Amino acid sequence: MDGPGTAAPDTGGGADGGLRVEERRGSPRAALAGLTTRGRSFLAAGAAAMVCAYVLGQGDLLRVGVLLAALPLVCVVVLHRTRHRVAASRRLSPVRVPAREEALVHLRLDNVSRLPTSLLMLQDQVPYVLGPRPRFVLDRVEPGGRREVSYRVRSDLRGRYPIGPLQLRLTDPFGMVELTRSFSSHDTLTVVPRTEELPPVRLAGEAAGLGEGRHRSPAMAGDDDVIPRGYRHGDDLRRVHWRSTARHGELMVRREEQPQRPRCTVLLDTRRAAWAGSGPEAAFEWAVSGAASVAVHLLERGYAVRLLTDTGAPVPGPDGGGTDIAAFDTAGLILDTLAVLERSGEPGLARAYEVLRGGGGGHEGLLVAFLGSLDGRQTALAGRMRQRAGGAVALLPRGFREPGVQEESERLLREAGWTVLPYTPGEALPALWRQADRSAGGAPGRTARSGRP
């Protein structure tokens, strides 16, 4: 415990991160400061009775005054000299939870001393956005005994929130004194954006087979372009490349077909000037949730996905490829990044354009952009981004600019090759995503093909 208490790692705590705490005898002044309103009232009443007994010469009243004043002081001494050795642990289930969904917090308290504890009150420290602070009253815990309690937390706002430290409040049976001690450990709950399941669609501008998740392309375009390798024990003789064998004087075989992952960049415009409103229902929060949904959707279909913002910092990794990271880990990394993403002070999309123009080692592929309000200059810049992508889908919010300006931005982006999907914040993303398929096929009623992204 902090303050008068000491905390040391509990070797029996396991993965729960328990702490073993032994209370020491703090200063008497600190114990007196723990007097409750009832204890102070008893002390004041006893002092007043003793003064009146002295003035009036009443011996019986003096005894009553001494009893009233002595009771809280005795409680202070007893509670001050009481030594507790307890271990506490906390477990979050789950540690990463979507916004507006609940997480369960389990608390366990073990009495590791040979004496029973007094009445205990537990209070866990949680941010106000997760709800009220939970409090639990525990009766005396027998030596070696254990108590388990749990509570739920929920947040409408994404973010990373600390839970803890756990506070332990000791009190006497008469409620005269309360002493508060705190554990030093805390846990972190990550509230990620909500994601929606998106329908499989074929997007405009994709290469053939791009939506099948993974496709394979041979390592050669013809016999003249083949890159053979030496024969290895167990290679199929049908793969022997006889022309190269004659040239090198040893058996040479064609290389295996190399798997290629389709690539996608999810661009999220975080410029503060590009979005209006705040709170969980704001358009920016809808865009964050949409970017998370698209990223998870494409990762599930075998894409190498990176998240890019107007600040120019791609996630995952410095190169943004994500090819060496498992899809599950990439999804977690992107969701964790979006959980704490804030609006930026960038004046435009220039940094994101520079990243796309640089290519990052061949990152051409699908580009899905969640854009805010665009002026003429930013619209032209977004149009040039299309040149670095095989297919491009732009989602634009309605109502941020005058209708004429909005329509002009949409027209310029379409002329640059974008598939433009205007939306109203709060609109269902799956239905909006399906419109990209209709735009690609030119037939609003066309059914999405199974297995397409």
Coordinates of C-alpha atoms in Angstrom, one line a residue:
M1 CA 0.0 0.0 0.0
D2 CA 1.1 3.5 -0.6
G3 CA 1.8 5.9 2.3
P4 CA 2.2 4.0 5.5
G5 CA 1.8 0.7 3.8
T6 CA 4.3 -1.2 1.7
A7 CA 3.7 -3.2 -1.5
A8 CA 5.8 -6.1 -2.8
P9 CA 5.2 -8.5 -5.6
D10 CA 3.1 -11.5 -4.6
T11 CA 4.8 -14.6 -5.7
G12 CA 1.5 -16.4 -5.6
G13 CA -0.4 -13.9 -7.6
G14 CA 0.2 -15.5 -11.0
A15 CA -0.8 -13.7 -14.1
D16 CA -3.4 -11.7 -12.3
G17 CA -0.8 -9.2 -11.2
G18 CA -1.6 -9.5 -7.5
L19 CA 0.2 -7.4 -4.8
R20 CA 0.8 -8.5 -1.3
V21 CA 0.4 -5.7 1.1
E22 CA 1.2 -5.4 4.8
E23 CA 0.0 -2.5 6.8
R24 CA 2.4 -0.8 9.1
R25 CA 1.7 1.4 12.1
G26 CA 1.6 4.8 10.7
S27 CA 1.9 8.0 12.7
P28 CA -0.7 8.6 15.4
R29 CA -1.5 11.9 13.7
A30 CA -2.5 10.1 10.5
A31 CA -4.7 7.8 12.5
L32 CA -6.4 10.7 14.3
A33 CA -7.1 12.3 10.9
G34 CA -9.1 9.2 10.0
L35 CA -11.8 10.0 12.5
T36 CA -15.2 10.0 10.9
T37 CA -18.0 12.5 11.6
R38 CA -19.4 10.1 14.2
G39 CA -16.0 9.8 15.9
R40 CA -15.4 13.5 16.0
S41 CA -19.0 14.0 17.4
F42 CA -18.3 11.5 20.2
L43 CA -15.0 13.2 21.0
A44 CA -16.6 16.7 21.0
A45 CA -19.5 15.5 23.1
G46 CA -17.2 13.9 25.6
A47 CA -15.0 17.0 25.9
A48 CA -18.1 19.2 26.4
A49 CA -19.5 16.8 29.1
M50 CA -16.2 16.8 31.0
V51 CA -16.1 20.6 31.0
C52 CA -19.7 20.8 32.2
A53 CA -19.0 18.2 34.9
Y54 CA -16.0 20.2 36.1
V55 CA -18.1 23.5 36.2
L56 CA -21.1 21.9 37.8
G57 CA -19.3 19.5 40.0
Q58 CA -21.2 16.5 38.7
G59 CA -19.1 13.3 39.0
D60 CA -21.5 11.1 37.1
L61 CA -21.5 13.5 34.1
L62 CA -17.7 13.4 34.2
R63 CA -17.7 9.6 33.9
V64 CA -20.1 9.9 30.9
G65 CA -17.8 12.5 29.3
V66 CA -14.8 10.3 29.7
L67 CA -16.6 7.3 28.2
L68 CA -17.7 9.4 25.2
A69 CA -14.3 10.8 24.6
A70 CA -12.4 7.5 25.2
L71 CA -14.5 5.4 22.8
P72 CA -13.2 7.0 19.5
L73 CA -9.7 7.3 20.9
V74 CA -9.7 3.6 21.8
C75 CA -10.9 2.8 18.2
V76 CA -8.0 4.9 16.8
V77 CA -5.5 3.0 18.8
V78 CA -6.9 -0.4 18.0
L79 CA -7.2 0.3 14.3
H80 CA -3.8 2.0 14.3
R81 CA -2.1 -1.0 15.8
T82 CA -3.9 -3.6 13.6
R83 CA -1.7 -5.2 11.0
H84 CA -3.2 -6.6 7.8
R85 CA -1.5 -8.6 5.2
V86 CA -3.7 -8.9 2.2
A87 CA -3.2 -9.7 -1.5
A88 CA -5.4 -8.2 -4.2
S89 CA -5.6 -8.9 -8.0
R90 CA -7.6 -7.5 -10.8
R91 CA -8.6 -9.1 -14.1
L92 CA -10.2 -7.4 -17.1
S93 CA -12.4 -9.4 -19.5
P94 CA -11.8 -8.4 -22.2
V95 CA -8.9 -5.9 -22.1
R96 CA -9.9 -4.5 -25.5
V97 CA -13.6 -3.8 -25.9
P98 CA -15.6 -1.9 -28.6
A99 CA -17.3 1.3 -27.7
R100 CA -20.7 1.0 -26.1
E101 CA -20.0 -2.5 -25.0
E102 CA -19.3 -3.7 -21.5
A103 CA -16.2 -5.1 -20.0
L104 CA -16.2 -7.1 -16.7
V105 CA -13.7 -6.3 -14.0
H106 CA -12.9 -9.1 -11.5
L107 CA -11.4 -8.2 -8.1
R108 CA -10.0 -10.8 -5.7
L109 CA -8.8 -10.1 -2.1
D110 CA -6.9 -12.7 -0.1
N111 CA -6.1 -12.5 3.6
V112 CA -2.6 -13.9 3.8
S113 CA -2.1 -13.2 7.5
R114 CA -2.9 -15.4 10.5
L115 CA -5.4 -12.9 11.9
P116 CA -8.9 -12.1 10.6
T117 CA -9.4 -8.6 9.1
S118 CA -11.8 -6.0 10.3
L119 CA -14.6 -4.6 8.2
L120 CA -13.2 -3.6 4.8
M121 CA -14.5 -1.4 2.0
L122 CA -13.0 -1.7 -1.4
Q123 CA -13.1 1.1 -3.9
D124 CA -11.6 0.9 -7.4
Q125 CA -10.6 4.1 -9.2
V126 CA -12.1 4.4 -12.7
P127 CA -12.4 7.4 -15.0
Y128 CA -15.8 9.0 -15.0
V129 CA -16.5 8.1 -18.6
L130 CA -16.6 4.4 -17.5
G131 CA -19.2 5.0 -14.9
P132 CA -19.4 5.5 -11.2
R133 CA -16.7 4.3 -8.9
P134 CA -17.5 0.8 -7.6
R135 CA -17.6 0.3 -3.9
F136 CA -17.9 -3.0 -2.0
V137 CA -18.2 -3.7 1.7
L138 CA -16.6 -6.9 3.0
D139 CA -17.2 -8.4 6.3
R140 CA -14.2 -9.7 8.2
V141 CA -12.1 -12.1 6.2
E142 CA -10.8 -15.2 8.0
P143 CA -7.1 -16.1 7.9
G144 CA -6.4 -17.6 4.5
G145 CA -9.8 -16.5 3.3
R146 CA -10.7 -15.0 -0.1
R147 CA -13.3 -12.7 -1.3
E148 CA -14.2 -12.1 -5.0
V149 CA -16.3 -9.3 -6.4
S150 CA -16.9 -7.9 -9.9
Y151 CA -18.3 -4.9 -11.6
R152 CA -19.0 -3.7 -15.2
V153 CA -17.6 -0.7 -17.0
R154 CA -18.8 0.8 -20.3
S155 CA -17.8 3.8 -22.4
D156 CA -19.4 5.5 -25.4
L157 CA -16.0 7.1 -26.2
R158 CA -13.1 5.3 -27.6
G159 CA -9.8 5.7 -25.8
R160 CA -7.3 4.0 -23.4
Y161 CA -8.4 4.3 -19.7
P162 CA -6.6 3.4 -16.6
I163 CA -8.4 1.3 -14.0
G164 CA -7.0 1.5 -10.5
P165 CA -5.4 1.7 -8.1
L166 CA -7.6 -0.2 -5.8
Q167 CA -8.3 1.5 -2.5
L168 CA -8.8 -0.4 0.7
R169 CA -10.7 1.4 3.5
L170 CA -10.4 0.0 7.0
T171 CA -13.0 0.8 9.7
D172 CA -13.8 -0.2 13.2
P173 CA -17.1 -1.9 14.2
F174 CA -18.5 1.4 15.6
G175 CA -17.7 3.5 12.5
M176 CA -15.5 5.9 14.5
V177 CA -12.4 5.7 12.3
E178 CA -11.7 5.1 8.7
L179 CA -8.2 4.6 7.3
T180 CA -7.6 4.5 3.5
R181 CA -4.8 2.7 1.9
S182 CA -4.1 2.2 -1.8
F183 CA -2.5 -0.5 -3.9
S184 CA 0.0 0.8 -6.4
S185 CA -0.9 -1.3 -9.5
H186 CA -3.4 -0.5 -12.2
D187 CA -4.7 -2.0 -15.4
T188 CA -5.5 -0.4 -18.8
L189 CA -8.8 -0.9 -20.7
T190 CA -8.7 -0.1 -24.4
V191 CA -12.0 1.0 -25.9
V192 CA -11.7 0.6 -29.7
P193 CA -14.1 1.9 -32.4
R194 CA -17.1 -0.2 -33.2
T195 CA -16.8 -2.2 -36.3
E196 CA -19.5 -3.4 -38.6
E197 CA -19.5 -6.5 -40.8
L198 CA -19.4 -5.5 -44.4
P199 CA -20.8 -7.3 -47.4
P200 CA -18.4 -8.8 -50.0
V201 CA -18.2 -6.6 -53.1
R202 CA -16.0 -6.0 -56.1
L203 CA -14.7 -2.5 -56.1
A204 CA -14.1 -0.3 -59.2
G205 CA -10.5 -0.3 -60.6
E206 CA -9.3 -3.5 -59.0
A207 CA -7.1 -5.9 -60.9
A208 CA -8.6 -9.2 -61.9
G209 CA -8.6 -11.6 -59.0
L210 CA -7.7 -8.8 -56.5
G211 CA -10.8 -9.4 -54.4
E212 CA -10.2 -13.1 -54.0
G213 CA -8.0 -12.4 -50.9
R214 CA -4.8 -14.1 -52.0
H215 CA -3.9 -14.8 -55.6
R216 CA -0.8 -16.4 -57.0
S217 CA 1.3 -15.2 -60.0
P218 CA 4.0 -17.2 -61.5
A219 CA 7.6 -16.0 -61.1
M220 CA 8.1 -16.0 -64.9
A221 CA 6.3 -14.6 -67.9
G222 CA 7.7 -17.2 -70.4
D223 CA 10.5 -19.6 -71.0
D224 CA 12.8 -16.7 -71.8
D225 CA 12.0 -14.9 -68.5
V226 CA 12.1 -17.8 -66.2
I227 CA 14.3 -17.6 -63.1
P228 CA 15.3 -21.2 -62.4
R229 CA 17.1 -22.6 -59.4
G230 CA 19.1 -25.7 -58.8
Y231 CA 17.5 -29.1 -58.4
R232 CA 16.9 -30.2 -54.8
H233 CA 16.1 -33.7 -53.6
G234 CA 12.4 -34.3 -53.7
D235 CA 11.6 -31.7 -56.5
D236 CA 9.1 -32.9 -59.1
L237 CA 10.9 -33.8 -62.3
R238 CA 8.0 -32.3 -64.2
R239 CA 9.3 -28.9 -63.1
V240 CA 12.7 -29.4 -64.6
H241 CA 13.6 -26.5 -67.0
W242 CA 15.6 -28.3 -69.8
R243 CA 16.8 -25.2 -71.5
S244 CA 18.4 -23.9 -68.3
T245 CA 19.7 -27.3 -67.5
A246 CA 21.5 -27.4 -70.9
R247 CA 22.9 -23.9 -70.3
H248 CA 24.2 -24.6 -66.8
G249 CA 25.2 -28.2 -67.1
E250 CA 23.1 -29.3 -64.1
L251 CA 19.5 -29.9 -63.4
M252 CA 17.5 -26.7 -63.0
V253 CA 13.8 -26.4 -62.0
R254 CA 11.3 -23.7 -62.3
R255 CA 10.6 -21.7 -59.1
E256 CA 7.4 -22.2 -57.3
E257 CA 4.6 -19.7 -58.0
Q258 CA 5.0 -16.9 -55.5
P259 CA 1.9 -15.8 -53.4
Q260 CA 1.0 -12.2 -53.7
R261 CA -1.2 -10.3 -51.2
P262 CA -3.4 -7.6 -52.5
R263 CA -2.7 -4.3 -50.8
C264 CA -5.0 -1.6 -49.5
T265 CA -4.4 1.7 -47.9
V266 CA -7.2 3.1 -45.6
L267 CA -6.8 6.9 -45.5
L268 CA -8.4 8.7 -42.7
D269 CA -8.7 12.5 -42.8
T270 CA -8.2 13.8 -39.2
R271 CA -7.8 17.5 -39.9
R272 CA -9.6 19.5 -37.2
A273 CA -10.9 22.0 -39.8
A274 CA -12.4 19.2 -41.9
W275 CA -14.9 18.0 -39.3
A276 CA -17.7 19.6 -37.4
G277 CA -19.2 18.6 -34.1
S278 CA -17.9 16.4 -31.3
G279 CA -19.0 13.5 -29.2
P280 CA -19.8 9.9 -30.0
E281 CA -22.4 10.8 -32.6
A282 CA -20.1 13.2 -34.5
A283 CA -19.2 12.7 -38.1
F284 CA -15.5 12.2 -37.3
E285 CA -16.4 9.3 -34.9
W286 CA -18.4 7.7 -37.7
A287 CA -15.4 8.0 -40.0
V288 CA -13.1 6.4 -37.4
S289 CA -15.5 3.5 -37.0
G290 CA -15.8 3.2 -40.7
A291 CA -12.1 3.1 -41.2
A292 CA -11.8 0.4 -38.6
S293 CA -14.6 -1.6 -40.2
V294 CA -13.0 -1.4 -43.7
A295 CA -9.6 -2.3 -42.3
V296 CA -10.8 -5.4 -40.4
H297 CA -13.0 -6.4 -43.4
L298 CA -10.2 -6.4 -45.9
L299 CA -7.7 -8.0 -43.5
E300 CA -10.1 -10.9 -43.1
R301 CA -10.0 -11.3 -46.9
G302 CA -6.3 -11.6 -47.1
Y303 CA -5.3 -8.0 -47.8
A304 CA -2.1 -6.4 -46.6
V305 CA -3.7 -3.3 -45.0
R306 CA -2.1 -0.1 -43.7
L307 CA -3.8 2.8 -42.0
L308 CA -2.7 6.3 -43.2
T309 CA -3.7 9.7 -41.8
D310 CA -3.1 13.2 -43.0
T311 CA -0.1 13.4 -40.7
G312 CA 1.7 10.9 -43.0
A313 CA 2.4 8.2 -40.4
P314 CA 1.3 4.8 -41.7
V315 CA 0.3 1.9 -39.5
P316 CA 1.5 -0.8 -39.2
G317 CA 5.3 -0.4 -39.3
P318 CA 7.4 2.3 -40.9
D319 CA 6.7 0.9 -44.4
G320 CA 3.0 0.3 -43.8
G321 CA 3.1 -3.0 -45.7
G322 CA 2.0 -5.3 -42.9
T323 CA 3.1 -8.3 -44.9
D324 CA 5.2 -9.7 -42.1
I325 CA 2.5 -9.3 -39.5
A326 CA -0.3 -11.7 -39.0
A327 CA -3.7 -10.3 -39.9
F328 CA -5.0 -10.7 -36.3
D329 CA -2.0 -8.7 -35.0
T330 CA -2.4 -6.1 -37.7
A331 CA -6.1 -5.6 -36.9
G332 CA -5.3 -5.2 -33.2
L333 CA -2.6 -2.7 -34.0
I334 CA -4.8 -0.6 -36.2
L335 CA -7.7 -0.7 -33.7
D336 CA -5.4 0.3 -30.9
T337 CA -4.2 3.2 -33.0
L338 CA -7.7 4.3 -33.8
A339 CA -8.7 4.0 -30.2
V340 CA -6.5 7.0 -29.2
L341 CA -6.5 8.9 -32.5
E342 CA -7.2 12.6 -32.1
R343 CA -7.9 15.3 -34.6
S344 CA -4.8 16.9 -36.0
G345 CA -3.9 20.5 -36.8
E346 CA -2.6 19.7 -40.3
P347 CA -3.6 22.3 -42.9
G348 CA -4.1 19.8 -45.7
L349 CA -3.5 16.3 -47.1
A350 CA 0.0 17.0 -48.4
R351 CA 1.8 14.7 -46.1
A352 CA -0.5 11.8 -46.9
Y353 CA 0.0 12.5 -50.6
E354 CA 3.8 12.4 -50.2
V355 CA 3.5 9.0 -48.6
L356 CA 1.3 7.7 -51.4
R357 CA 3.4 9.3 -54.1
G358 CA 6.6 7.7 -52.6
G359 CA 5.0 4.3 -53.0
G360 CA 6.7 2.9 -50.0
G361 CA 8.2 0.0 -52.0
G362 CA 5.3 -0.8 -54.2
H363 CA 2.2 -0.1 -52.2
E364 CA 0.0 0.4 -55.3
G365 CA -3.4 -1.2 -54.7
L366 CA -6.8 -0.3 -53.4
L367 CA -7.2 3.1 -51.7
V368 CA -10.2 3.7 -49.4
A369 CA -10.4 7.3 -48.1
F370 CA -12.6 8.7 -45.4
L371 CA -12.4 12.4 -46.1
G372 CA -13.8 15.4 -44.3
S373 CA -14.7 18.7 -45.8
L374 CA -12.6 19.5 -48.9
D375 CA -11.9 22.9 -50.5
G376 CA -10.7 23.2 -54.1
R377 CA -7.1 22.7 -53.3
Q378 CA -7.6 19.6 -51.2
T379 CA -9.9 18.2 -53.8
A380 CA -7.3 18.5 -56.5
L381 CA -4.7 16.9 -54.2
A382 CA -7.0 14.0 -53.5
G383 CA -7.5 13.6 -57.2
R384 CA -3.8 13.2 -57.7
M385 CA -3.7 10.5 -55.0
R386 CA -5.8 8.3 -57.3
Q387 CA -2.8 8.0 -59.7
R388 CA -1.0 5.8 -57.1
A389 CA -3.9 3.3 -56.6
G390 CA -5.3 0.5 -58.7
G391 CA -8.8 1.4 -57.3
A392 CA -10.0 4.2 -55.1
V393 CA -13.1 4.7 -53.0
A394 CA -13.8 8.0 -51.3
L395 CA -16.5 8.5 -48.6
L396 CA -17.5 12.1 -48.2
P397 CA -19.9 13.5 -45.5
R398 CA -22.8 15.6 -46.5
G399 CA -23.8 18.9 -45.0
F400 CA -20.4 20.3 -44.2
R401 CA -20.3 22.7 -47.2
E402 CA -22.7 24.5 -49.5
P403 CA -24.5 22.0 -51.8
G404 CA -22.9 23.5 -54.9
V405 CA -19.4 23.2 -53.4
Q406 CA -20.1 19.7 -52.2
E407 CA -21.3 18.6 -55.7
E408 CA -18.3 20.1 -57.4
S409 CA -15.9 18.2 -55.1
E410 CA -17.7 15.0 -55.8
R411 CA -17.7 15.7 -59.6
L412 CA -13.9 16.4 -59.6
L413 CA -13.1 13.3 -57.7
R414 CA -15.2 11.1 -60.0
E415 CA -13.4 12.6 -63.0
A416 CA -10.1 11.8 -61.4
G417 CA -11.2 8.1 -61.2
W418 CA -12.6 7.9 -57.6
T419 CA -15.7 6.0 -56.7
V420 CA -17.4 8.6 -54.5
L421 CA -19.9 7.6 -51.8
P422 CA -21.6 10.6 -50.1
Y423 CA -23.0 9.7 -46.7
T424 CA -24.9 11.2 -43.8
P425 CA -23.2 10.6 -40.4
G426 CA -24.9 7.7 -38.7
E427 CA -25.8 6.0 -42.0
A428 CA -25.4 2.2 -42.0
L429 CA -22.0 1.5 -43.5
P430 CA -22.8 -2.0 -44.9
A431 CA -25.5 -0.5 -47.2
L432 CA -23.1 2.3 -48.2
W433 CA -20.3 -0.2 -48.9
R434 CA -22.6 -2.2 -51.1
Q435 CA -23.1 1.0 -53.3
A436 CA -19.4 0.8 -54.2
D437 CA -20.2 -2.6 -55.9
R438 CA -23.1 -1.0 -57.7
S439 CA -20.9 1.8 -58.9
A440 CA -18.3 -0.6 -60.1
G441 CA -20.8 -2.7 -62.1
G442 CA -22.9 0.2 -63.3
A443 CA -26.1 -1.7 -62.3
P444 CA -27.7 -0.7 -59.0
G445 CA -29.4 -4.0 -58.6
R446 CA -26.4 -6.2 -59.3
T447 CA -25.8 -8.8 -56.6
A448 CA -22.4 -8.9 -54.9
R449 CA -20.3 -11.9 -55.8
S450 CA -19.3 -14.2 -53.0
G451 CA -15.6 -13.9 -52.0
R452 CA -15.2 -10.4 -53.3
P453 CA -13.9 -7.7 -51.0

